[in-house]
Amino acid sequence: MGTYGYVRVSSPDQNEDRQMIAMEERKIPKENIFWDIKSGKDFERPMYKKMLKRLKPNDLLYIKSIDRLGRNYQEILEQWRILTKEKKVDIVVMDMPLLDTRQGKDLMGTLIADLVLSLLSYVSESERYNIRSRQKEGIEAAKQKGVRFGRPETPVPEDFERVYDKWVAKEITAVEAAKMCNLKRSTFYHKAKLHKDENDG
């Protein structure tokens, strides 16, 4: 039976020390610890895939927390199924002792583990959703207070309306109009649309 560990951090500036220390405490060989610097968003994790190929029936896999397995509720459950049913390995979730497939191999133990997994996966996804909602609400509140996000708007020249009118009258092309305003053509189109909307309103 081989013992493995999987570590994932979402970005290079995140610290994986907490997860690595937990793996070392379980005396997992360093060559058996796989880790990715990938967000759960795209789930393209080369080391995770490499680890899956290495795992054999009755191997033991440690992860620090359940959200290391996937990006959302469905993904976590799917990876759990692949690991326990297809690969037939045992999993220990260190932050949640109830999620230890070595214990309770009977029907009741399996049922409890499945219920706890479903609950934790749902809670994990709900928390991420709540964080995104709070961020969105914060951004909306800031916008209402006049805080601007993204790149600053490109200013238009004082004679923009004159150039715009000549373009509308087809006296000049969009390329010429953009050049006269010292704007990119796409920016000129954008400004022209805003100008039209303001005047139509």
Backbone as JSON, one array per atom type, in Angstrom:
{
  "sequence": "MGTYGYVRVSSPDQNEDRQMIAMEERKIPKENIFWDIKSGKDFERPMYKKMLKRLKPNDLLYIKSIDRLGRNYQEILEQWRILTKEKKVDIVVMDMPLLDTRQGKDLMGTLIADLVLSLLSYVSESERYNIRSRQKEGIEAAKQKGVRFGRPETPVPEDFERVYDKWVAKEITAVEAAKMCNLKRSTFYHKAKLHKDENDG",
  "N": [[0.84, -1.2, 0.0], [0.66, 2.14, -0.97], [1.37, 5.46, 0.22], [0.08, 8.66, -0.24], [0.03, 12.21, -0.91], [-1.9, 15.14, -1.61], [-1.62, 18.45, -2.65], [-2.88, 21.69, -3.14], [-2.63, 24.99, -4.3], [-4.09, 28.17, -5.07], [-2.77, 30.23, -6.42], [0.56, 31.47, -7.29], [1.41, 33.2, -5.24], [0.19, 32.33, -2.98], [0.57, 30.52, 0.08], [1.77, 27.31, 0.54], [2.6, 26.09, 2.82], [1.14, 25.3, 5.14], [-0.35, 23.11, 4.28], [1.72, 21.42, 3.42], [3.2, 20.98, 5.78], [1.33, 19.52, 7.23], [1.3, 17.21, 5.67], [3.9, 16.27, 6.04], [3.83, 15.69, 8.75], [2.32, 13.4, 8.69], [4.17, 11.73, 7.76], [4.51, 11.29, 5.0], [6.16, 10.23, 2.12], [8.28, 12.49, 0.38], [8.48, 12.28, -2.38], [6.04, 11.29, -2.99], [4.23, 13.26, -2.72], [2.09, 15.32, -4.35], [1.66, 18.4, -5.95], [-0.2, 21.24, -7.07], [-0.21, 24.46, -8.6], [-2.8, 25.9, -9.14], [-5.95, 27.33, -9.79], [-9.17, 26.24, -8.64], [-10.88, 26.79, -10.58], [-10.49, 26.27, -13.42], [-9.6, 23.71, -13.3], [-7.59, 22.35, -14.6], [-5.18, 20.47, -13.85], [-2.07, 19.42, -13.82], [-0.39, 17.86, -12.08], [-2.18, 16.61, -10.4], [-3.48, 14.94, -12.19], [-1.34, 13.35, -12.92], [-0.84, 12.1, -10.48], [-3.21, 10.6, -10.22], [-2.78, 8.62, -12.13], [-0.75, 7.22, -10.92], [-1.85, 6.14, -8.62], [-2.97, 3.17, -6.99], [-5.17, 0.36, -6.3], [-6.13, 0.22, -2.87], [-4.21, 2.02, -2.06], [-3.35, 4.95, -0.1], [-4.61, 8.17, 0.25], [-3.92, 11.44, 1.26], [-5.5, 14.54, 1.92], [-5.61, 18.01, 2.75], [-7.92, 19.59, 3.11], [-11.37, 19.4, 2.08], [-12.01, 21.01, -0.12], [-9.77, 21.04, -1.68], [-10.02, 19.14, -3.55], [-11.74, 19.87, -5.66], [-13.53, 22.27, -7.74], [-16.14, 22.91, -7.27], [-19.29, 21.82, -5.83], [-20.33, 19.62, -7.4], [-18.02, 18.79, -8.77], [-16.26, 18.05, -6.7], [-17.63, 15.85, -5.59], [-17.58, 14.16, -7.81], [-14.81, 13.69, -8.17], [-14.28, 12.42, -5.78], [-15.78, 10.1, -6.14], [-14.4, 8.95, -8.32], [-11.89, 8.45, -7.16], [-12.47, 6.77, -4.94], [-14.25, 4.75, -5.9], [-13.53, 4.03, -8.6], [-10.65, 4.08, -8.7], [-10.28, 2.88, -6.29], [-9.04, 3.66, -3.88], [-8.13, 4.67, -0.53], [-9.19, 7.58, 1.26], [-8.13, 10.3, 3.26], [-9.32, 13.06, 4.81], [-7.81, 15.6, 6.27], [-8.69, 17.81, 7.77], [-11.16, 17.02, 8.55], [-12.03, 14.55, 10.4], [-14.13, 12.67, 10.17], [-14.26, 12.11, 7.52], [-12.73, 9.75, 6.56], [-11.96, 7.13, 4.84], [-10.94, 4.72, 5.63], [-12.09, 3.92, 7.9], [-15.12, 2.58, 9.17], [-16.12, 0.76, 7.12], [-18.38, -0.62, 6.65], [-21.91, -0.65, 5.64], [-23.28, 1.4, 7.02], [-21.19, 3.06, 7.88], [-20.19, 3.9, 5.41], [-22.41, 5.26, 4.44], [-22.63, 7.39, 6.29], [-20.19, 8.72, 5.8], [-20.63, 9.49, 3.13], [-22.79, 11.24, 3.44], [-21.67, 13.24, 5.05], [-19.65, 14.14, 3.34], [-21.2, 15.16, 1.19], [-22.53, 17.24, 2.5], [-20.37, 18.87, 3.37], [-19.2, 19.53, 0.9], [-21.24, 20.98, -0.25], [-21.43, 23.13, 1.57], [-18.88, 24.24, 1.26], [-18.97, 25.1, -1.44], [-21.09, 26.91, -1.23], [-19.99, 28.84, 0.44], [-17.97, 29.9, -1.2], [-19.61, 30.98, -3.16], [-20.97, 32.89, -1.64], [-18.86, 34.57, -0.97], [-18.17, 35.59, -3.51], [-20.57, 36.92, -4.03], [-20.57, 38.86, -2.01], [-18.34, 40.31, -2.78], [-19.24, 41.3, -5.24], [-21.41, 42.87, -4.38], [-20.0, 44.73, -2.87], [-18.5, 46.0, -4.85], [-20.57, 47.12, -6.38], [-21.65, 48.89, -4.49], [-19.48, 50.59, -4.14], [-19.31, 51.68, -6.7], [-21.66, 53.15, -6.77], [-20.96, 55.14, -5.07], [-19.29, 56.53, -6.59], [-16.81, 55.49, -7.13], [-14.49, 54.43, -9.5], [-13.83, 51.66, -11.61], [-11.41, 49.63, -13.35], [-9.69, 50.58, -16.43], [-9.01, 54.08, -16.89], [-11.36, 56.26, -18.55], [-10.85, 57.09, -21.95], [-10.15, 60.35, -22.9], [-12.06, 62.6, -25.0], [-11.42, 64.73, -27.82], [-11.91, 68.35, -27.96], [-13.18, 69.08, -30.27], [-14.69, 66.9, -30.96], [-17.42, 66.52, -31.5], [-17.79, 67.9, -33.9], [-16.17, 66.38, -35.63], [-17.47, 63.97, -35.4], [-19.97, 64.6, -36.53], [-19.2, 65.04, -39.19], [-18.39, 62.48, -39.84], [-20.79, 61.04, -39.58], [-22.18, 62.24, -41.61], [-20.89, 61.11, -43.65], [-18.72, 62.31, -44.76], [-16.17, 61.84, -44.07], [-14.14, 58.94, -43.39], [-14.37, 56.28, -40.88], [-11.83, 55.6, -40.04], [-10.38, 57.9, -40.69], [-11.73, 59.72, -39.05], [-11.16, 58.71, -36.51], [-8.43, 59.06, -36.47], [-8.23, 61.85, -36.59], [-9.23, 62.45, -34.12], [-7.36, 61.41, -32.56], [-7.63, 58.78, -31.62], [-8.09, 55.21, -31.18], [-9.62, 53.18, -33.71], [-11.63, 51.45, -32.73], [-12.13, 52.63, -30.28], [-13.07, 55.09, -31.09], [-15.5, 54.33, -32.32], [-16.82, 53.42, -30.03], [-17.01, 55.79, -28.5], [-18.5, 57.27, -30.25], [-20.91, 55.89, -30.26], [-21.72, 56.27, -27.58], [-22.02, 59.03, -27.63], [-24.11, 59.28, -29.47], [-26.16, 57.88, -28.11], [-26.48, 59.53, -25.89], [-27.41, 61.87, -27.07], [-29.69, 60.99, -28.38], [-31.16, 60.28, -26.2]],
  "CA": [[0.0, 0.0, 0.0], [1.4, 3.39, -1.04], [0.76, 6.61, 0.88], [0.26, 9.83, -1.08], [-0.58, 13.46, -0.46], [-2.16, 16.1, -2.67], [-1.64, 19.84, -2.2], [-3.21, 22.65, -4.2], [-2.81, 26.41, -3.98], [-4.75, 28.8, -6.21], [-1.87, 31.13, -7.15], [1.94, 31.38, -6.79], [1.65, 33.98, -4.03], [-0.39, 31.65, -1.83], [1.56, 29.7, 0.77], [1.33, 25.92, 0.71], [3.28, 25.53, 4.0], [0.2, 24.65, 6.05], [-0.67, 21.79, 3.72], [2.94, 20.61, 3.39], [3.51, 20.58, 7.16], [0.38, 18.45, 7.57], [1.75, 16.0, 4.97], [5.13, 15.8, 6.71], [3.43, 15.1, 10.03], [1.83, 12.04, 8.4], [5.34, 10.99, 7.25], [4.32, 10.92, 3.6], [7.39, 10.46, 1.36], [8.21, 13.71, -0.44], [8.26, 11.94, -3.79], [4.64, 10.9, -3.14], [3.38, 14.44, -2.52], [1.84, 16.01, -5.61], [0.99, 19.67, -5.73], [-0.48, 22.11, -8.21], [-0.54, 25.88, -8.4], [-3.89, 26.1, -10.08], [-7.22, 27.57, -9.15], [-10.14, 25.19, -8.92], [-11.79, 27.27, -11.6], [-10.38, 25.54, -14.69], [-9.36, 22.32, -12.92], [-6.53, 21.74, -15.41], [-4.12, 20.32, -12.86], [-1.2, 18.34, -14.34], [0.13, 16.97, -11.04], [-3.3, 15.8, -9.93], [-3.67, 13.89, -13.21], [-0.19, 12.44, -12.8], [-1.07, 11.31, -9.28], [-4.26, 9.62, -10.5], [-2.18, 7.5, -12.86], [0.11, 6.47, -10.0], [-2.61, 5.49, -7.56], [-3.39, 1.78, -7.18], [-6.12, -0.07, -5.28], [-5.69, 0.14, -1.47], [-3.32, 3.12, -1.68], [-3.95, 5.89, 0.82], [-4.41, 9.56, -0.18], [-4.22, 12.48, 2.24], [-5.68, 15.93, 1.51], [-5.79, 18.83, 3.96], [-9.34, 19.96, 3.22], [-12.17, 18.82, 1.0], [-12.06, 21.88, -1.3], [-8.59, 20.81, -2.52], [-10.38, 18.16, -4.57], [-12.46, 20.38, -6.82], [-13.91, 23.69, -7.83], [-17.52, 23.09, -6.81], [-19.97, 20.67, -5.22], [-20.39, 18.49, -8.32], [-16.66, 18.35, -9.08], [-15.72, 17.35, -5.53], [-18.29, 14.54, -5.51], [-17.12, 13.35, -8.93], [-13.45, 13.25, -7.89], [-14.39, 11.45, -4.68], [-16.25, 8.85, -6.74], [-13.31, 8.38, -9.12], [-10.84, 7.96, -6.26], [-12.89, 5.66, -4.06], [-14.94, 3.68, -6.62], [-12.77, 3.57, -9.76], [-9.26, 3.81, -8.32], [-10.36, 2.04, -5.09], [-8.06, 4.09, -2.87], [-8.69, 5.28, 0.68], [-8.93, 9.01, 1.38], [-8.22, 10.91, 4.58], [-9.41, 14.53, 4.79], [-7.22, 15.88, 7.58], [-9.48, 18.79, 8.52], [-12.45, 16.44, 8.89], [-11.78, 13.14, 10.74], [-15.21, 11.79, 9.73], [-13.99, 11.72, 6.14], [-11.6, 8.82, 6.55], [-12.61, 5.94, 4.3], [-10.4, 3.5, 6.24], [-12.97, 3.59, 9.02], [-16.53, 2.41, 8.82], [-16.25, 0.18, 5.77], [-19.71, -1.22, 6.51], [-22.89, 0.19, 4.95], [-23.57, 2.58, 7.84], [-20.02, 3.94, 7.83], [-20.14, 4.49, 4.06], [-23.53, 6.2, 4.35], [-22.26, 8.58, 7.07], [-19.13, 9.42, 5.06], [-21.23, 10.12, 1.95], [-23.61, 12.36, 3.89], [-20.76, 14.3, 5.51], [-19.01, 14.67, 2.13], [-22.17, 15.98, 0.46], [-22.76, 18.46, 3.28], [-19.18, 19.72, 3.33], [-19.04, 20.02, -0.46], [-22.26, 22.03, -0.43], [-21.03, 24.28, 2.39], [-17.7, 24.81, 0.62], [-19.4, 25.83, -2.63], [-21.92, 28.02, -0.79], [-19.11, 29.87, 0.96], [-17.36, 30.57, -2.35], [-20.67, 31.79, -3.79], [-21.22, 34.05, -0.77], [-17.71, 35.48, -1.11], [-18.33, 36.29, -4.78], [-21.71, 37.83, -3.9], [-20.16, 40.0, -1.2], [-17.45, 41.12, -3.61], [-20.07, 41.99, -6.23], [-22.15, 43.91, -3.66], [-19.04, 45.76, -2.5], [-18.17, 46.75, -6.06], [-21.74, 47.93, -6.73], [-21.74, 49.97, -3.51], [-18.39, 51.53, -4.45], [-19.67, 52.39, -7.94], [-22.69, 54.13, -6.43], [-20.27, 56.25, -4.39], [-18.47, 57.22, -7.57], [-15.51, 54.84, -7.35], [-14.42, 53.88, -10.85], [-13.0, 50.46, -11.75], [-10.87, 49.41, -14.68], [-8.87, 51.65, -16.99], [-9.73, 55.36, -17.01], [-11.93, 56.54, -19.86], [-10.03, 57.9, -22.84], [-10.84, 61.62, -23.15], [-12.28, 62.95, -26.4], [-11.0, 66.11, -28.08], [-12.97, 69.36, -27.87], [-13.93, 69.14, -31.54], [-15.2, 65.55, -31.26], [-18.77, 66.59, -32.09], [-17.63, 68.32, -35.3], [-15.66, 65.23, -36.36], [-18.56, 62.99, -35.38], [-20.98, 65.02, -37.52], [-18.64, 64.82, -40.53], [-18.4, 61.03, -40.06], [-22.19, 60.66, -39.78], [-22.56, 62.73, -42.95], [-20.07, 60.33, -44.58], [-17.72, 63.16, -45.4], [-14.89, 61.2, -43.75], [-14.29, 57.55, -42.95], [-14.13, 56.05, -39.45], [-10.38, 55.62, -39.85], [-9.99, 59.32, -40.69], [-12.3, 60.35, -37.86], [-10.4, 58.25, -35.35], [-7.1, 59.69, -36.54], [-8.42, 63.26, -36.26], [-9.49, 62.54, -32.67], [-6.24, 60.74, -31.88], [-8.2, 57.61, -30.95], [-8.15, 53.97, -31.95], [-10.91, 53.11, -34.4], [-12.62, 50.83, -31.84], [-12.47, 53.63, -29.26], [-13.91, 56.09, -31.74], [-16.84, 53.74, -32.44], [-17.4, 53.39, -28.69], [-17.35, 57.16, -28.14], [-19.58, 57.7, -31.15], [-22.16, 55.27, -29.77], [-22.09, 56.99, -26.36], [-22.49, 60.36, -28.05], [-25.43, 59.09, -30.1], [-27.11, 57.51, -27.07], [-26.74, 60.71, -25.07], [-28.21, 62.83, -27.83], [-31.01, 60.39, -28.64], [-31.91, 60.28, -24.94]],
  "C": [[0.87, 1.24, 0.0], [0.64, 4.51, -0.35], [1.1, 7.87, 0.09], [-0.39, 11.05, -0.44], [-0.81, 14.37, -1.65], [-2.35, 17.48, -2.08], [-2.01, 20.72, -3.38], [-3.3, 24.05, -3.62], [-3.32, 27.09, -5.24], [-3.83, 29.69, -7.04], [-0.48, 31.06, -6.54], [2.19, 32.13, -5.5], [0.97, 33.39, -2.79], [0.64, 30.69, -1.23], [1.01, 28.3, 1.01], [1.89, 25.29, 1.98], [2.34, 24.75, 4.91], [-0.12, 23.24, 5.58], [0.55, 20.88, 3.75], [3.33, 20.12, 4.78], [2.62, 19.43, 7.59], [0.79, 17.14, 6.9], [2.99, 15.41, 5.65], [4.81, 15.15, 8.05], [2.9, 13.68, 9.86], [2.94, 11.16, 7.83], [5.13, 10.46, 5.82], [5.62, 11.21, 2.84], [7.25, 11.66, 0.42], [7.93, 13.41, -1.91], [6.81, 11.52, -4.06], [3.68, 12.05, -2.88], [3.29, 15.19, -3.85], [1.17, 17.34, -5.32], [0.93, 20.53, -6.97], [-0.65, 23.55, -7.75], [-1.58, 26.21, -9.46], [-5.14, 26.42, -9.28], [-8.15, 26.41, -9.47], [-11.03, 25.54, -10.08], [-11.71, 26.46, -12.89], [-10.1, 24.05, -14.48], [-8.38, 21.6, -13.84], [-5.3, 21.61, -14.52], [-3.23, 19.13, -13.24], [-0.73, 17.37, -13.27], [-0.98, 16.08, -10.46], [-3.52, 14.63, -10.9], [-2.55, 12.86, -13.14], [-0.36, 11.53, -11.59], [-2.13, 10.24, -9.51], [-3.71, 8.39, -11.21], [-1.33, 6.61, -11.95], [-0.69, 5.65, -8.99], [-3.07, 4.09, -7.95], [-4.39, 1.41, -6.09], [-5.44, -0.25, -3.91], [-4.61, 1.15, -1.1], [-4.1, 4.08, -0.78], [-3.59, 7.32, 0.39], [-4.83, 10.52, 0.92], [-4.44, 13.81, 1.51], [-6.0, 16.74, 2.76], [-7.25, 19.18, 4.17], [-10.08, 19.54, 1.96], [-12.16, 19.69, -0.25], [-10.8, 21.79, -2.16], [-8.93, 19.89, -3.68], [-11.04, 18.75, -5.8], [-12.9, 21.81, -6.69], [-15.32, 23.94, -7.33], [-18.07, 21.76, -6.3], [-19.94, 19.45, -6.13], [-19.01, 17.92, -8.6], [-16.05, 17.56, -7.93], [-16.32, 15.95, -5.42], [-17.79, 13.6, -6.61], [-15.71, 12.82, -8.67], [-13.43, 12.23, -6.75], [-14.81, 10.08, -5.22], [-15.13, 8.17, -7.52], [-12.27, 7.74, -8.21], [-11.27, 6.72, -5.49], [-13.51, 4.49, -4.82], [-14.11, 3.12, -7.77], [-11.34, 3.19, -9.39], [-9.18, 2.91, -7.08], [-9.25, 2.36, -4.08], [-8.81, 4.62, -1.65], [-8.29, 6.75, 0.72], [-9.06, 9.44, 2.84], [-8.24, 12.42, 4.38], [-8.99, 15.0, 6.18], [-8.03, 16.87, 8.42], [-10.82, 18.23, 8.97], [-12.29, 14.94, 9.14], [-12.88, 12.17, 10.29], [-15.0, 11.32, 8.29], [-12.68, 10.95, 6.06], [-12.17, 7.48, 6.12], [-12.03, 4.63, 4.84], [-11.3, 3.02, 7.37], [-14.4, 3.43, 8.52], [-16.73, 1.89, 7.42], [-17.62, -0.47, 5.56], [-20.67, -0.2, 5.87], [-23.16, 1.48, 5.71], [-22.41, 3.59, 7.78], [-19.92, 4.64, 6.49], [-21.23, 5.54, 3.9], [-23.19, 7.5, 5.08], [-21.21, 9.41, 6.34], [-19.71, 10.15, 3.85], [-22.07, 11.34, 2.32], [-22.74, 13.54, 4.31], [-20.09, 14.95, 4.3], [-19.95, 15.59, 1.38], [-22.4, 17.3, 1.18], [-21.58, 19.41, 3.18], [-18.96, 20.32, 1.94], [-20.01, 21.17, -0.72], [-21.88, 23.3, 0.33], [-19.85, 25.01, 1.75], [-18.08, 25.64, -0.59], [-20.23, 27.05, -2.24], [-21.07, 29.17, -0.28], [-18.43, 30.63, -0.18], [-18.36, 31.47, -3.05], [-20.93, 33.05, -2.97], [-20.09, 35.06, -0.87], [-17.84, 36.29, -2.4], [-19.47, 37.3, -4.72], [-21.33, 39.07, -3.1], [-19.22, 40.91, -1.98], [-18.25, 41.94, -4.61], [-20.84, 43.13, -5.57], [-21.24, 45.06, -3.29], [-18.67, 46.63, -3.69], [-19.32, 47.66, -6.46], [-21.88, 49.12, -5.8], [-20.68, 51.04, -3.79], [-18.71, 52.33, -5.7], [-20.7, 53.47, -7.66], [-22.09, 55.35, -5.72], [-19.33, 56.99, -5.33], [-17.1, 56.62, -7.8], [-15.52, 54.19, -8.72], [-13.45, 52.7, -10.88], [-12.52, 50.33, -13.19], [-10.04, 50.6, -15.15], [-9.66, 52.94, -17.09], [-10.22, 55.57, -18.43], [-10.98, 57.42, -20.68], [-10.76, 59.2, -23.15], [-11.02, 61.86, -24.65], [-11.85, 64.4, -26.62], [-12.2, 67.06, -28.07], [-13.81, 69.39, -29.15], [-14.51, 67.78, -31.94], [-16.54, 65.62, -31.97], [-18.69, 66.99, -33.57], [-17.16, 67.15, -36.16], [-16.75, 64.17, -36.48], [-19.6, 63.31, -36.46], [-20.49, 64.79, -38.95], [-18.65, 63.33, -40.87], [-19.81, 60.54, -40.34], [-22.65, 61.07, -41.18], [-21.77, 62.04, -44.06], [-19.11, 61.19, -45.39], [-16.31, 62.61, -45.16], [-15.16, 59.77, -43.3], [-14.04, 57.45, -41.45], [-12.65, 56.11, -39.13], [-9.88, 57.06, -39.76], [-10.49, 60.03, -39.44], [-11.51, 59.98, -36.62], [-9.03, 58.93, -35.3], [-7.19, 61.16, -36.15], [-8.64, 63.47, -34.76], [-8.36, 61.93, -31.85], [-6.73, 59.55, -31.04], [-8.01, 56.38, -31.82], [-9.54, 53.91, -32.6], [-11.99, 52.53, -33.5], [-13.07, 51.81, -30.76], [-13.37, 54.71, -29.85], [-15.35, 55.58, -31.88], [-17.56, 53.77, -31.09], [-17.86, 54.8, -28.28], [-18.51, 57.68, -28.99], [-20.92, 57.13, -30.69], [-22.65, 55.99, -28.51], [-22.67, 58.36, -26.7], [-23.9, 60.29, -28.64], [-26.49, 58.8, -29.06], [-27.49, 58.71, -26.21], [-27.66, 61.7, -25.79], [-29.6, 62.3, -28.14], [-31.87, 60.43, -27.38], [-32.46, 61.67, -24.63]]
}
